[in-house]
Every structure is written in structure tokens, then in C-alpha cells.
PDB file of C-alpha atoms and ligand atoms in Angstrom:
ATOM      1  CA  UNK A   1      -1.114   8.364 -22.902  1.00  0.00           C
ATOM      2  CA  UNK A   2      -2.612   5.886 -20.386  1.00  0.00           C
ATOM      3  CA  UNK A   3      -0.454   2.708 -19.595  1.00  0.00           C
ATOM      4  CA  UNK A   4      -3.023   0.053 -19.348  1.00  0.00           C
ATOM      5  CA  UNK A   5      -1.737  -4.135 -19.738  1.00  0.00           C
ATOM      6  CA  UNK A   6      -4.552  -6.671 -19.543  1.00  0.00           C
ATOM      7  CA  UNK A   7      -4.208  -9.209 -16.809  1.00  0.00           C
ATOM      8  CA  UNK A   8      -5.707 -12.136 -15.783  1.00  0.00           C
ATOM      9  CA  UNK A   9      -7.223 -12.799 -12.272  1.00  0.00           C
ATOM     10  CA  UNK A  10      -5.351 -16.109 -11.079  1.00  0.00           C
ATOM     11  CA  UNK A  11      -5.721 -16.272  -7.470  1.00  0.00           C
ATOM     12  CA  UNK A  12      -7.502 -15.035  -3.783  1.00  0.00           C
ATOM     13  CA  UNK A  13      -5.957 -14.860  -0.520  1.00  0.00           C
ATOM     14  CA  UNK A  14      -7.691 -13.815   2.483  1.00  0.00           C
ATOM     15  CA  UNK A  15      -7.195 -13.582   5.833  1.00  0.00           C
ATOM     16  CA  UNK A  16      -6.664 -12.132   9.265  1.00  0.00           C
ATOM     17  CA  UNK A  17      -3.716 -10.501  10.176  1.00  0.00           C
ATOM     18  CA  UNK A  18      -1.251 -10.623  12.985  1.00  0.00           C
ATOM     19  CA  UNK A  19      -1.869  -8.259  16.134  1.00  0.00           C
ATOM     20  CA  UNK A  20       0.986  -6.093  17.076  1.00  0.00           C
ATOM     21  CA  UNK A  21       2.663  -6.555  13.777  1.00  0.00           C
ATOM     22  CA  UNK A  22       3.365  -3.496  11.127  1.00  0.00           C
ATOM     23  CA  UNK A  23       0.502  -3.220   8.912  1.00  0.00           C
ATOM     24  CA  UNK A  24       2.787  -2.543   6.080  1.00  0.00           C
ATOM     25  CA  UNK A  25       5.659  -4.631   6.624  1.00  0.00           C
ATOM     26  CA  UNK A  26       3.039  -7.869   7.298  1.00  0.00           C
ATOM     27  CA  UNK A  27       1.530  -6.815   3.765  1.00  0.00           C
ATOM     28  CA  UNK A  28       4.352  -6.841   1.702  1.00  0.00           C
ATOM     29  CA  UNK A  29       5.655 -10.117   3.830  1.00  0.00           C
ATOM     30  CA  UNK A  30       2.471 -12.300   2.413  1.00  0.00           C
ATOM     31  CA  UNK A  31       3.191 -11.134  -0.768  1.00  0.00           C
ATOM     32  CA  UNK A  32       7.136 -11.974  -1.165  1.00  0.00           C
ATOM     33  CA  UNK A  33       6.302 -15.394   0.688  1.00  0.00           C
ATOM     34  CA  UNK A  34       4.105 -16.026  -2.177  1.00  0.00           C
ATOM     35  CA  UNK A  35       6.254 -14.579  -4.767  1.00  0.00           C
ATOM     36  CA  UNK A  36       3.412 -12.105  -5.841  1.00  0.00           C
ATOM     37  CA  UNK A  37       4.108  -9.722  -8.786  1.00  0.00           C
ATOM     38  CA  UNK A  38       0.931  -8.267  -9.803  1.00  0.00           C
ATOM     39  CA  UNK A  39      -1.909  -8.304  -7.834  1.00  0.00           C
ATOM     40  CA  UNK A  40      -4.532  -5.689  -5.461  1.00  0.00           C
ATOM     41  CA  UNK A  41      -5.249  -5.925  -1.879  1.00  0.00           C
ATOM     42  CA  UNK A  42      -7.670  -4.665   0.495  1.00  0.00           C
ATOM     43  CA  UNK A  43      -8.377  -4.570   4.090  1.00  0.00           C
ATOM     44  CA  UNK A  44     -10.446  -2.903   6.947  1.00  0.00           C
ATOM     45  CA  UNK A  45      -9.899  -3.604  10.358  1.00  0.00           C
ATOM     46  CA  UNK A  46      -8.597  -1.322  13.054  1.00  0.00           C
ATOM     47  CA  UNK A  47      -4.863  -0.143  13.579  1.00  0.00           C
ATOM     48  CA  UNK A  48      -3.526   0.681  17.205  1.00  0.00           C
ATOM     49  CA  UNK A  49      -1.274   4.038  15.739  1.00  0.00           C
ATOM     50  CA  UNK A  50      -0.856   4.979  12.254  1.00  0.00           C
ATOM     51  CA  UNK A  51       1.768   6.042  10.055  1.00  0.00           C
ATOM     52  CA  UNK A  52       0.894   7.828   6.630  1.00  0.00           C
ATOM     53  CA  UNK A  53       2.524   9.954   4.401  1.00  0.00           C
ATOM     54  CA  UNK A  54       1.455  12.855   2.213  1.00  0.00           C
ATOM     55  CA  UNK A  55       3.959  13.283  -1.251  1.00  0.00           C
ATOM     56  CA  UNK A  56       4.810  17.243  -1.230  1.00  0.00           C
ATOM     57  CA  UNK A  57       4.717  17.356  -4.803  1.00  0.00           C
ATOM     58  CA  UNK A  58       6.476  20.802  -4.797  1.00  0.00           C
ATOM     59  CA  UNK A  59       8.935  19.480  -2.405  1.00  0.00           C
ATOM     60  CA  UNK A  60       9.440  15.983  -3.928  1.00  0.00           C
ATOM     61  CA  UNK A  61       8.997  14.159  -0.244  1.00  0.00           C
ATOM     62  CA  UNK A  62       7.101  12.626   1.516  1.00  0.00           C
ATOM     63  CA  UNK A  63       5.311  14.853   4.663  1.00  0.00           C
ATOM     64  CA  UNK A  64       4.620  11.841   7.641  1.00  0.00           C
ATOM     65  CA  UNK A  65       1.865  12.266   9.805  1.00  0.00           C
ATOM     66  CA  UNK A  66       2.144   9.860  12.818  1.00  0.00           C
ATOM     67  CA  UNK A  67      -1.667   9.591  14.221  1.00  0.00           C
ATOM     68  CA  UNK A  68      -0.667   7.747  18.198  1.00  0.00           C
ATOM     69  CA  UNK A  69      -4.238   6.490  19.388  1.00  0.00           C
ATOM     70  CA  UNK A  70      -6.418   3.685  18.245  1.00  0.00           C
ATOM     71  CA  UNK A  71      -8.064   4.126  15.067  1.00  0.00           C
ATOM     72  CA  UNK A  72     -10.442   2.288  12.434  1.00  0.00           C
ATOM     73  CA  UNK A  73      -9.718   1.086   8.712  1.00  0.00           C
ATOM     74  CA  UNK A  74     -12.664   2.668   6.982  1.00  0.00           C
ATOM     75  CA  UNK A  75     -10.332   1.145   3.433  1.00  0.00           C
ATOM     76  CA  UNK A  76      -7.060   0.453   2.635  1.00  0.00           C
ATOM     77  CA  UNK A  77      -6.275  -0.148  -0.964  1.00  0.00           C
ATOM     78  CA  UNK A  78      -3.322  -1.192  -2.759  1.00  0.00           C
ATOM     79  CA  UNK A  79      -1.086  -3.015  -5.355  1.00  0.00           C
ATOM     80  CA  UNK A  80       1.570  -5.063  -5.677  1.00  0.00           C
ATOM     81  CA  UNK A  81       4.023  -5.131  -8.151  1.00  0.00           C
ATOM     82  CA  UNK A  82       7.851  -5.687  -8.101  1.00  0.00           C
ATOM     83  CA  UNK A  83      10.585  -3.205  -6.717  1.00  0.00           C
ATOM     84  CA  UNK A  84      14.249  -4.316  -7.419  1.00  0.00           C
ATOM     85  CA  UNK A  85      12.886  -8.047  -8.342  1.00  0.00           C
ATOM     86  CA  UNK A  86      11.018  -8.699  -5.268  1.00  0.00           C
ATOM     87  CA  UNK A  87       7.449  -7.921  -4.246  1.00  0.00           C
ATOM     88  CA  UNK A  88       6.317  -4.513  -2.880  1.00  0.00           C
ATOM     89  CA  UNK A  89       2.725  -3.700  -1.795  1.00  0.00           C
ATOM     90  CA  UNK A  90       1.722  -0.093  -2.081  1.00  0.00           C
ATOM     91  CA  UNK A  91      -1.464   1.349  -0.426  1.00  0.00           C
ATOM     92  CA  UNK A  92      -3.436   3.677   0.928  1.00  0.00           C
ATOM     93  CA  UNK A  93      -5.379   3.770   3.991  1.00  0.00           C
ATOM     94  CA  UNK A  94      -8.305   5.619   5.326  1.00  0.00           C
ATOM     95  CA  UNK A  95      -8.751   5.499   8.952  1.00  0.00           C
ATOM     96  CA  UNK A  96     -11.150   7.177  11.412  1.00  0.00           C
ATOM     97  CA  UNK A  97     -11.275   8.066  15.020  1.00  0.00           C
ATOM     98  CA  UNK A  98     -13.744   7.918  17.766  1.00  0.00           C
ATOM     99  CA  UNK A  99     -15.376  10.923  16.676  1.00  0.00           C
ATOM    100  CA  UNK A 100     -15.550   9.751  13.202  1.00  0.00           C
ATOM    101  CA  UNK A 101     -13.363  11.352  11.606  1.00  0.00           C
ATOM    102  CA  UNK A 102     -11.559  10.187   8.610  1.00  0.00           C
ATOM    103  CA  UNK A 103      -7.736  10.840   8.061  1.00  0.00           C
ATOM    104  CA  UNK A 104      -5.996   9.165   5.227  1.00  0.00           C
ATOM    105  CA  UNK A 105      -2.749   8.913   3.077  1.00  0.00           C
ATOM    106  CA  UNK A 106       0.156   6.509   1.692  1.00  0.00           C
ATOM    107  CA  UNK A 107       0.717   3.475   4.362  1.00  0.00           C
ATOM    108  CA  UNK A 108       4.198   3.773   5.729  1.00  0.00           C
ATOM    109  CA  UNK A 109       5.909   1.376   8.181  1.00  0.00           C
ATOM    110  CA  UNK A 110       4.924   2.372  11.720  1.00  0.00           C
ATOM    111  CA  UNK A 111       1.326   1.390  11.535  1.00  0.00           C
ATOM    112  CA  UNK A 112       0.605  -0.792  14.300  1.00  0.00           C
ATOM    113  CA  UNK A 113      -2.180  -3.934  13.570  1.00  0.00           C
ATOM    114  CA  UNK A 114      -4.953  -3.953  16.159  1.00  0.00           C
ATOM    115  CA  UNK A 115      -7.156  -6.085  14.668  1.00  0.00           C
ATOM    116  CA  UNK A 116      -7.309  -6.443  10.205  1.00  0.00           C
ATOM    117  CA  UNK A 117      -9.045  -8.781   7.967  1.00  0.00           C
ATOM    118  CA  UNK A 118      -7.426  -8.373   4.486  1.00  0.00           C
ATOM    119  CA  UNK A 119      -8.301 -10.139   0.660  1.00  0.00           C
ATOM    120  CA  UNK A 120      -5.055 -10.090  -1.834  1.00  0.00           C
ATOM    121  CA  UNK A 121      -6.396 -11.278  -5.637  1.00  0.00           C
ATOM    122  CA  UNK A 122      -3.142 -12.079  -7.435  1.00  0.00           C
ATOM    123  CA  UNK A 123      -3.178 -11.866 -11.159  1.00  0.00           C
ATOM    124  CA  UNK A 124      -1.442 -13.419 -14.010  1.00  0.00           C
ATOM    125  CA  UNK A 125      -0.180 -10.889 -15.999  1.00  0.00           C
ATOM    126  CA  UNK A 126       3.253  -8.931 -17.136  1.00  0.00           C
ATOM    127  CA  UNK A 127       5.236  -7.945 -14.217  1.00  0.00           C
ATOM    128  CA  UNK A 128       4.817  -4.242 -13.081  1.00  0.00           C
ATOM    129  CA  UNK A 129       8.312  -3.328 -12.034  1.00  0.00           C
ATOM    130  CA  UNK A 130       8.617  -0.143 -10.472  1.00  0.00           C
ATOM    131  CA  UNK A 131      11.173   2.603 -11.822  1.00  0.00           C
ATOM    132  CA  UNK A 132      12.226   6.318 -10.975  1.00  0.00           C
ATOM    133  CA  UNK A 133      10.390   8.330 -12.459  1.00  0.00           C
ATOM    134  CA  UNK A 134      12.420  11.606 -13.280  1.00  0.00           C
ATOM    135  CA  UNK A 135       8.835  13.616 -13.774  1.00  0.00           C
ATOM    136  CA  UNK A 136       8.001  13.019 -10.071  1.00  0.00           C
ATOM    137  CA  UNK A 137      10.794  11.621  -7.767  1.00  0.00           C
ATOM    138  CA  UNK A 138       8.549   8.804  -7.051  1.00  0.00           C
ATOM    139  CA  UNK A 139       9.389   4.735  -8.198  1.00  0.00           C
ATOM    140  CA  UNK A 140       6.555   4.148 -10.593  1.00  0.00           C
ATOM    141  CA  UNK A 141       5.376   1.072 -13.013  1.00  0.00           C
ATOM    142  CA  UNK A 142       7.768   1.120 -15.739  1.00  0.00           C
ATOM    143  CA  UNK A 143       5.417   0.270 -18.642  1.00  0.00           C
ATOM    144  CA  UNK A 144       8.100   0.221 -21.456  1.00  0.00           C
TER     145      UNK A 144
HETATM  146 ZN1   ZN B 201       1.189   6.157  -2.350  1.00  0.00          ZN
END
């Protein structure tokens, strides 16, 4: 059964991020300043290394692929919701290189901001607290 909660589109953010800072770490830094507990975010840009993961779903971890040369943010795409009562963004990111080729995966710390241009819509809504989630090994919405 899907686990679907209406909510209510309360407020836009946008703006340009800081070079040299960590892509994820900046993201989820907006959102706790702003005490965010439900909301999307997006971004393109371009990242100076990358950082993304891969869940081994036979394995139960996460497989990191480090990607060390300058790269563009074709889409990153995310939520936020709450992890142990503070705000967590979770996205992923699709970046390409200079021949055009797309990678892509879960955005992990170690992703280095060239240059990024992002929009978080914050909604009113229940708060999505994540949870582990025995079926995967992942922390997921808790929807009970
Ligand atoms: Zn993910």
C-alpha cells in the first residue's frame, strides 16, 4: 500500500550556493537554519568532485563512487524531512562530464560546490520523520 499525506505548499527559497562548500552538508544547513520539515529541493549548477553512493541492495550498503574532476549538475533532486528531530535533505544528483556523459546516484558528503543555483519549496504538512526500516536497512518516512 502506497503512503501518500497531502501537504500544503507554504514557502520558496532560492538561491546560489557557496563555492568550495559541501554540496550536501550546505543543503541540509539551509534547511535546519530554517527549521524545515517537509519540503523538495532542486538544483543544477556544476560541482568541482563528486561523491555518490549506490545502495547494494543485496549487500545492505552503500557502494561510494568518488568522481575527482570538475563536473556539471544536469539535476539534483531531493527531500527533506526530519531524522532524529532535526532536518535532513536527501537527494540525488545527476552530473556529467566534458564528454557528456552522465553519472548519477545518492548525494553523499564529499561533493565539492563549484558553482549551484538551488530552489527549496517548503510545505506545510505532517512531519516525515525518518525510521529504520527492517525490510531494507535504509532510514525511511515512518508513515504510521
Ligand atoms: Zn538516496
Amino acid at each position: 500500500m502506497p503512503q501518500i499525506e497531502t501537504v500544503v505548499k507554504k514557502s520558496l527559497y532560492m538561491g546560489r550556493l557557496t563555492q568550495g562548500a559541501d554540496l550536501l552538508e550546505e543543503l541540509d544547513r539551509i534547511c535546519k537554519d530554517r527549521s524545515l520539515e517537509c519540503g523538495r529541493v532542486e538544483a543544477i549548477g556544476a560541482v568541482q568532485k563528486a561523491c555518490i553512493g549506490y545502495y547494494d541492495q543485496r549487500q545492505r550498503q552503500y557502494r561510494i563512487n568518488t568522481l575527482d574532476e570538475p563536473l556539471e549538475i544536469l539535476t539534483l533532486s531531493g527531500n527533506v524531512s526530519l531524522k532524529d528531530g532535526t532536518s535532513m535533505v536527501h537527494a540525488h544528483i545527476t552530473l556529467a562530464d566534458k564528454e557528456g556523459r552522465a553519472f548519477g546516484g545518492h548525494l553523499m558528503a564529499g561533493t565539492v560546490i563549484f558553482a549551484c543555483e538551488c530552489i527549496i519549496e517548503a510545505f506545510d504538512g505532517p512531519a516525515f520523520n525518518r525510521k529504520f526500516d527492517p525490510e531494507t536497512d535504509l532510514q525511511l518516512w515512518d508513515m504510521r
